[in-house]
mmCIF file of C-alpha atoms in Angstrom:
data_model
loop_
_atom_site.group_PDB
_atom_site.id
_atom_site.type_symbol
_atom_site.label_atom_id
_atom_site.label_comp_id
_atom_site.label_asym_id
_atom_site.label_seq_id
_atom_site.Cartn_x
_atom_site.Cartn_y
_atom_site.Cartn_z
ATOM 1 C CA MET A 13 -59.469 -16.682 174.494
ATOM 2 C CA GLU A 14 -60.638 -14.620 171.590
ATOM 3 C CA GLN A 15 -64.361 -14.427 170.954
ATOM 4 C CA ILE A 16 -65.214 -15.494 167.341
ATOM 5 C CA ILE A 17 -68.478 -14.233 165.689
ATOM 6 C CA GLN A 18 -69.416 -16.953 163.240
ATOM 7 C CA LEU A 19 -70.753 -15.581 159.983
ATOM 8 C CA GLU A 20 -71.636 -17.171 156.669
ATOM 9 C CA LYS A 21 -69.617 -14.832 154.327
ATOM 10 C CA ALA A 22 -67.020 -13.041 156.384
ATOM 11 C CA ALA A 23 -63.875 -14.387 158.134
ATOM 12 C CA ASN A 24 -61.869 -13.391 161.185
ATOM 13 C CA VAL A 25 -64.761 -11.456 162.821
ATOM 14 C CA ARG A 26 -63.997 -11.293 166.531
ATOM 15 C CA ASP A 27 -65.294 -9.376 169.567
ATOM 16 C CA LEU A 28 -62.398 -7.970 171.595
ATOM 17 C CA GLY A 29 -64.458 -8.385 174.765
ATOM 18 C CA GLY A 30 -63.510 -10.828 177.467
ATOM 19 C CA TYR A 31 -59.786 -10.083 177.639
ATOM 20 C CA LYS A 32 -58.422 -9.373 181.226
ATOM 21 C CA ALA A 33 -56.842 -5.960 181.694
ATOM 22 C CA ILE A 34 -54.992 -4.527 184.708
ATOM 23 C CA ASN A 35 -58.158 -2.756 185.956
ATOM 24 C CA GLY A 36 -60.926 -5.002 184.648
ATOM 25 C CA ILE A 37 -62.184 -7.058 181.759
ATOM 26 C CA VAL A 38 -62.888 -5.713 178.276
ATOM 27 C CA ARG A 39 -66.663 -5.428 177.736
ATOM 28 C CA MET A 40 -68.445 -7.596 175.256
ATOM 29 C CA ASN A 41 -70.551 -6.063 172.442
ATOM 30 C CA LYS A 42 -68.432 -2.953 172.288
ATOM 31 C CA VAL A 43 -65.657 -3.313 169.743
ATOM 32 C CA ILE A 44 -65.233 -5.842 166.985
ATOM 33 C CA ARG A 45 -62.453 -6.570 164.473
ATOM 34 C CA SER A 46 -63.075 -8.067 161.069
ATOM 35 C CA ALA A 47 -61.911 -8.911 157.629
ATOM 36 C CA SER A 48 -63.848 -7.526 154.582
ATOM 37 C CA LEU A 49 -67.525 -7.104 154.703
ATOM 38 C CA SER A 50 -68.021 -7.092 150.938
ATOM 39 C CA GLU A 51 -69.613 -10.608 150.754
ATOM 40 C CA LEU A 52 -71.941 -10.415 153.823
ATOM 41 C CA SER A 53 -75.043 -12.520 153.450
ATOM 42 C CA PHE A 54 -78.483 -11.209 154.514
ATOM 43 C CA ASN A 55 -78.221 -13.398 157.624
ATOM 44 C CA ASP A 56 -74.851 -11.930 158.356
ATOM 45 C CA GLN A 57 -76.129 -8.337 158.066
ATOM 46 C CA GLU A 58 -79.001 -9.198 160.349
ATOM 47 C CA LYS A 59 -76.760 -10.950 162.909
ATOM 48 C CA LEU A 60 -74.384 -7.979 163.187
ATOM 49 C CA GLN A 61 -77.322 -5.495 163.559
ATOM 50 C CA GLN A 62 -78.691 -7.745 166.327
ATOM 51 C CA TYR A 63 -75.182 -7.882 167.855
ATOM 52 C CA GLY A 64 -75.382 -4.091 168.324
ATOM 53 C CA VAL A 65 -73.081 -2.860 165.549
ATOM 54 C CA LYS A 66 -73.833 0.835 165.135
ATOM 55 C CA ASP A 67 -70.569 2.031 163.558
ATOM 56 C CA VAL A 68 -68.518 0.503 160.813
ATOM 57 C CA VAL A 69 -64.878 1.645 160.307
ATOM 58 C CA ASP A 70 -63.303 0.721 156.911
ATOM 59 C CA PHE A 71 -59.539 0.937 156.917
ATOM 60 C CA ARG A 72 -59.043 -0.140 153.318
ATOM 61 C CA SER A 73 -57.583 1.974 150.507
ATOM 62 C CA PRO A 74 -59.893 3.752 148.005
ATOM 63 C CA SER A 75 -59.010 1.099 145.334
ATOM 64 C CA GLU A 76 -59.819 -1.805 147.675
ATOM 65 C CA ALA A 77 -63.142 -0.303 148.752
ATOM 66 C CA THR A 78 -64.173 0.429 145.111
ATOM 67 C CA LYS A 79 -63.378 -2.984 143.967
ATOM 68 C CA ALA A 80 -65.248 -4.728 146.854
ATOM 69 C CA PRO A 81 -67.580 -2.371 148.500
ATOM 70 C CA ASP A 82 -68.947 -3.182 152.045
ATOM 71 C CA LYS A 83 -72.394 -4.714 152.313
ATOM 72 C CA THR A 84 -74.139 -2.479 154.720
ATOM 73 C CA ILE A 85 -75.316 -3.289 158.229
ATOM 74 C CA PRO A 86 -78.826 -1.853 158.899
ATOM 75 C CA GLN A 87 -78.789 1.290 160.862
ATOM 76 C CA ALA A 88 -75.004 1.346 161.135
ATOM 77 C CA ALA A 89 -73.088 4.534 160.391
ATOM 78 C CA GLU A 90 -70.195 3.991 157.916
ATOM 79 C CA TYR A 91 -66.731 5.635 158.265
ATOM 80 C CA PHE A 92 -64.203 5.328 155.447
ATOM 81 C CA LEU A 93 -60.810 5.789 157.007
ATOM 82 C CA PRO A 94 -58.125 4.559 154.695
ATOM 83 C CA VAL A 95 -54.918 3.963 156.731
ATOM 84 C CA PHE A 96 -52.970 4.312 153.444
ATOM 85 C CA GLY A 97 -53.692 5.954 150.100
ATOM 86 C CA HIS A 98 -52.990 2.644 148.460
ATOM 87 C CA ASP A 99 -52.796 -0.907 149.692
ATOM 88 C CA GLU A 100 -49.331 -1.042 151.169
ATOM 89 C CA THR A 101 -50.118 -4.414 152.777
ATOM 90 C CA LYS A 102 -50.311 -5.980 149.259
ATOM 91 C CA VAL A 103 -53.118 -8.309 150.317
ATOM 92 C CA SER A 104 -55.273 -7.051 147.275
ATOM 93 C CA ILE A 105 -52.390 -7.290 144.773
ATOM 94 C CA SER A 106 -52.567 -9.670 141.814
ATOM 95 C CA PRO A 107 -50.107 -12.705 141.806
ATOM 96 C CA LYS A 108 -48.675 -11.460 138.542
ATOM 97 C CA GLU A 109 -47.921 -7.959 140.015
ATOM 98 C CA LEU A 110 -46.611 -9.480 143.277
ATOM 99 C CA LEU A 111 -44.215 -11.740 141.308
ATOM 100 C CA LYS A 112 -43.027 -8.784 139.331
ATOM 101 C CA GLN A 113 -42.210 -6.841 142.500
ATOM 102 C CA LEU A 114 -40.527 -9.819 144.172
ATOM 103 C CA GLU A 115 -38.376 -10.323 141.111
ATOM 104 C CA GLN A 116 -37.424 -6.710 141.235
ATOM 105 C CA GLY A 117 -35.937 -7.227 144.725
ATOM 106 C CA MET A 118 -38.859 -6.550 147.024
ATOM 107 C CA THR A 119 -39.068 -9.098 149.826
ATOM 108 C CA ALA A 120 -42.563 -9.623 151.284
ATOM 109 C CA LYS A 121 -41.317 -9.770 154.874
ATOM 110 C CA ALA A 122 -39.355 -6.509 154.475
ATOM 111 C CA GLN A 123 -42.515 -4.885 152.941
ATOM 112 C CA MET A 124 -44.659 -5.982 155.879
ATOM 113 C CA ILE A 125 -42.184 -4.659 158.374
ATOM 114 C CA LYS A 126 -42.217 -1.223 156.564
ATOM 115 C CA VAL A 127 -45.995 -1.301 156.653
ATOM 116 C CA TYR A 128 -45.976 -1.760 160.439
ATOM 117 C CA ARG A 129 -43.571 1.133 160.957
ATOM 118 C CA HIS A 130 -45.858 3.171 158.796
ATOM 119 C CA PHE A 131 -48.718 2.703 161.159
ATOM 120 C CA ILE A 132 -46.623 4.819 163.571
ATOM 121 C CA GLU A 133 -44.852 7.186 161.234
ATOM 122 C CA ASP A 134 -47.178 7.909 158.400
ATOM 123 C CA GLU A 135 -49.400 11.039 158.767
ATOM 124 C CA HIS A 136 -52.245 9.425 156.759
ATOM 125 C CA ALA A 137 -52.213 6.489 159.091
ATOM 126 C CA GLN A 138 -52.121 8.695 162.096
ATOM 127 C CA ALA A 139 -55.253 10.533 160.796
ATOM 128 C CA ALA A 140 -57.144 7.199 160.403
ATOM 129 C CA TYR A 141 -56.253 5.930 163.821
ATOM 130 C CA ARG A 142 -57.042 9.216 165.479
ATOM 131 C CA LYS A 143 -60.520 9.245 164.060
ATOM 132 C CA PHE A 144 -60.911 5.640 164.931
ATOM 133 C CA LEU A 145 -60.189 6.340 168.590
ATOM 134 C CA GLN A 146 -62.605 9.364 168.487
ATOM 135 C CA ILE A 147 -65.371 7.059 167.208
ATOM 136 C CA LEU A 148 -64.649 4.619 170.017
ATOM 137 C CA LEU A 149 -64.863 7.484 172.581
ATOM 138 C CA GLU A 150 -68.328 8.418 171.304
ATOM 139 C CA ASN A 151 -69.579 4.907 171.535
ATOM 140 C CA ASP A 152 -71.075 5.483 175.043
ATOM 141 C CA THR A 153 -74.346 3.525 174.788
ATOM 142 C CA GLU A 154 -74.463 0.073 176.440
ATOM 143 C CA ASN A 155 -74.276 -2.998 174.081
ATOM 144 C CA THR A 156 -73.583 -0.944 171.029
ATOM 145 C CA SER A 157 -70.478 -1.944 169.010
ATOM 146 C CA VAL A 158 -67.939 -0.326 166.741
ATOM 147 C CA LEU A 159 -66.748 -2.739 163.960
ATOM 148 C CA PHE A 160 -63.442 -2.010 162.263
ATOM 149 C CA HIS A 161 -61.985 -3.902 159.377
ATOM 150 C CA CYS A 162 -59.628 -3.925 156.398
ATOM 151 C CA THR A 163 -59.379 -6.649 153.706
ATOM 152 C CA ALA A 164 -57.980 -9.713 155.584
ATOM 153 C CA GLY A 165 -58.499 -8.247 159.058
ATOM 154 C CA LYS A 166 -54.904 -8.783 159.668
ATOM 155 C CA ASP A 167 -52.564 -5.759 159.521
ATOM 156 C CA ARG A 168 -54.336 -2.461 159.583
ATOM 157 C CA THR A 169 -57.089 -4.166 161.663
ATOM 158 C CA GLY A 170 -54.463 -6.087 163.646
ATOM 159 C CA PHE A 171 -52.624 -2.927 164.642
ATOM 160 C CA GLY A 172 -55.870 -1.186 165.458
ATOM 161 C CA ALA A 173 -56.832 -4.030 167.751
ATOM 162 C CA ALA A 174 -53.356 -4.000 169.440
ATOM 163 C CA LEU A 175 -53.740 -0.210 169.861
ATOM 164 C CA VAL A 176 -57.116 -0.504 171.565
ATOM 165 C CA LEU A 177 -56.110 -3.330 173.878
ATOM 166 C CA ASP A 178 -52.874 -1.570 174.799
ATOM 167 C CA LEU A 179 -54.749 1.566 175.812
ATOM 168 C CA LEU A 180 -57.093 -0.664 177.875
ATOM 169 C CA GLU A 181 -53.989 -2.057 179.614
ATOM 170 C CA VAL A 182 -54.349 -5.605 178.457
ATOM 171 C CA ASP A 183 -51.052 -7.468 178.804
ATOM 172 C CA ALA A 184 -48.581 -7.635 175.923
ATOM 173 C CA GLN A 185 -48.759 -11.526 175.790
ATOM 174 C CA THR A 186 -52.527 -11.449 175.352
ATOM 175 C CA ILE A 187 -52.340 -8.645 172.806
ATOM 176 C CA MET A 188 -49.905 -10.693 170.712
ATOM 177 C CA ALA A 189 -52.015 -13.820 171.031
ATOM 178 C CA ASP A 190 -55.063 -11.925 169.652
ATOM 179 C CA TYR A 191 -52.961 -10.631 166.730
ATOM 180 C CA LEU A 192 -51.553 -14.120 165.914
ATOM 181 C CA ALA A 193 -54.979 -15.741 166.168
ATOM 182 C CA THR A 194 -55.693 -14.310 162.672
ATOM 183 C CA ASN A 195 -53.541 -17.129 161.350
ATOM 184 C CA ARG A 196 -56.008 -19.728 162.515
ATOM 185 C CA TYR A 197 -59.007 -17.865 160.959
ATOM 186 C CA LEU A 198 -57.287 -17.235 157.619
ATOM 187 C CA ASN A 199 -55.474 -20.557 157.405
ATOM 188 C CA GLU A 200 -58.040 -22.102 155.062
ATOM 189 C CA ARG A 201 -57.889 -18.956 152.813
ATOM 190 C CA ILE A 202 -54.123 -18.804 152.733
ATOM 191 C CA SER A 203 -53.840 -22.656 152.059
ATOM 192 C CA ALA A 204 -56.247 -22.222 149.173
ATOM 193 C CA MET A 205 -54.167 -19.316 147.675
ATOM 194 C CA VAL A 206 -51.041 -21.287 147.904
ATOM 195 C CA LYS A 207 -52.594 -24.381 146.370
ATOM 196 C CA LYS A 208 -53.984 -22.431 143.462
ATOM 197 C CA ALA A 209 -50.588 -20.670 142.826
ATOM 198 C CA LYS A 210 -48.913 -24.039 142.871
ATOM 199 C CA GLU A 211 -51.459 -25.643 140.506
ATOM 200 C CA GLN A 212 -50.785 -22.686 138.139
ATOM 201 C CA GLY A 213 -47.025 -23.255 138.176
ATOM 202 C CA ALA A 214 -46.102 -20.363 140.452
ATOM 203 C CA PRO A 215 -42.369 -20.263 141.205
ATOM 204 C CA ASP A 216 -41.176 -20.825 144.817
ATOM 205 C CA LEU A 217 -40.570 -17.126 145.130
ATOM 206 C CA LEU A 218 -44.137 -16.249 144.617
ATOM 207 C CA VAL A 219 -45.459 -18.965 146.908
ATOM 208 C CA ALA A 220 -43.203 -17.798 149.711
ATOM 209 C CA GLY A 221 -44.180 -14.200 149.066
ATOM 210 C CA ILE A 222 -47.893 -15.074 149.320
ATOM 211 C CA LYS A 223 -47.270 -16.688 152.673
ATOM 212 C CA ASP A 224 -45.244 -13.843 154.104
ATOM 213 C CA LEU A 225 -47.903 -11.336 153.035
ATOM 214 C CA MET A 226 -50.860 -13.219 154.194
ATOM 215 C CA LYS A 227 -49.749 -14.413 157.655
ATOM 216 C CA ALA A 228 -49.654 -12.468 160.956
ATOM 217 C CA ASP A 229 -46.057 -12.509 162.207
ATOM 218 C CA ALA A 230 -44.973 -11.409 165.606
ATOM 219 C CA LEU A 231 -41.976 -9.658 163.991
ATOM 220 C CA TYR A 232 -44.434 -7.391 162.136
ATOM 221 C CA LEU A 233 -46.462 -6.112 165.155
ATOM 222 C CA LYS A 234 -43.179 -5.837 167.239
ATOM 223 C CA GLU A 235 -41.982 -3.416 164.627
ATOM 224 C CA SER A 236 -44.894 -1.025 165.324
ATOM 225 C CA TYR A 237 -43.909 -1.080 169.022
ATOM 226 C CA THR A 238 -40.346 -0.489 168.173
ATOM 227 C CA ALA A 239 -41.192 2.459 166.024
ATOM 228 C CA ALA A 240 -43.464 3.903 168.695
ATOM 229 C CA ARG A 241 -40.634 3.672 171.345
ATOM 230 C CA GLU A 242 -38.139 5.225 168.967
ATOM 231 C CA HIS A 243 -40.429 8.287 168.130
ATOM 232 C CA TYR A 244 -42.658 8.613 171.261
ATOM 233 C CA GLY A 245 -41.266 6.420 174.059
ATOM 234 C CA SER A 246 -44.213 3.944 174.038
ATOM 235 C CA LEU A 247 -47.431 3.069 172.157
ATOM 236 C CA LYS A 248 -49.467 5.052 174.740
ATOM 237 C CA ASN A 249 -47.295 8.155 174.177
ATOM 238 C CA TYR A 250 -47.871 7.665 170.459
ATOM 239 C CA VAL A 251 -51.590 8.077 171.215
ATOM 240 C CA LYS A 252 -50.994 11.078 173.447
ATOM 241 C CA THR A 253 -48.296 12.910 171.411
ATOM 242 C CA GLY A 254 -48.768 11.594 167.937
ATOM 243 C CA LEU A 255 -52.599 11.323 167.894
ATOM 244 C CA GLY A 256 -53.248 14.130 170.341
ATOM 245 C CA PHE A 257 -55.288 12.315 173.009
ATOM 246 C CA THR A 258 -55.197 13.377 176.665
ATOM 247 C CA GLU A 259 -54.695 11.192 179.638
ATOM 248 C CA GLY A 260 -58.320 12.024 180.593
ATOM 249 C CA GLU A 261 -59.573 10.721 177.278
ATOM 250 C CA ILE A 262 -57.670 7.527 177.582
ATOM 251 C CA LYS A 263 -59.246 7.036 181.034
ATOM 252 C CA ASP A 264 -62.596 7.707 179.508
ATOM 253 C CA LEU A 265 -61.932 5.027 176.944
ATOM 254 C CA GLN A 266 -61.041 2.572 179.762
ATOM 255 C CA LYS A 267 -64.360 3.491 181.508
ATOM 256 C CA LEU A 268 -66.327 2.852 178.438
ATOM 257 C CA TYR A 269 -64.699 -0.449 177.413
ATOM 258 C CA LEU A 270 -63.857 -2.086 180.792
ATOM 259 C CA ILE A 271 -65.816 -3.795 183.376
ATOM 260 C CA LYS A 272 -64.221 -3.137 186.749
#
């Protein structure tokens, strides 16, 4: 069961600790996934500091970060690691622009599948996830956490969480369950967006597009695994060959983040 961290002004904030792996259990207070931190309250900032957050990794695009800059967590280092040069996930796109793209033939589901392939294939994305794993390897103090996020905490963050859990040898079913749990924590936000769109007379095409863009879909994450197998043989080999990590470094990651 995922470990939610209840905050006043941030959604989908979860400690990845507690999951069973082949050789142990993922440590608590070591790695946290989240949606945007741009609206954190003072209490939220204090809570995350007390929780041990010492590094914050922002996967958003430059335009997303400029539009809604993170609220800082006291004494935490900040790393801006945009997975893409622009928001390929479309979660920050305006309804008007989204409708325009849908009318021009883009399907939201096909766009998301492309995004999840790009996590594996795109050099910009590889650089971001390479640095992310390096930051995790340097987090060698007990009860200090690395928090990583994007805008919704769904796609760039969802893949990042799957990547970490896969390297820690958590089973595939649990990894997928963690990924899909986002739908529960963003359900209220998605419902509000859909309701607002309908009240404003949005066509069915736009409503369906919003739903496809905003939900976590097993088909999306599976596409990352498919791309990893096609190019590298497995997700672990993507980390070794594509991102340049040794077997020893992966073992070091397991020592840091697993309780035997």
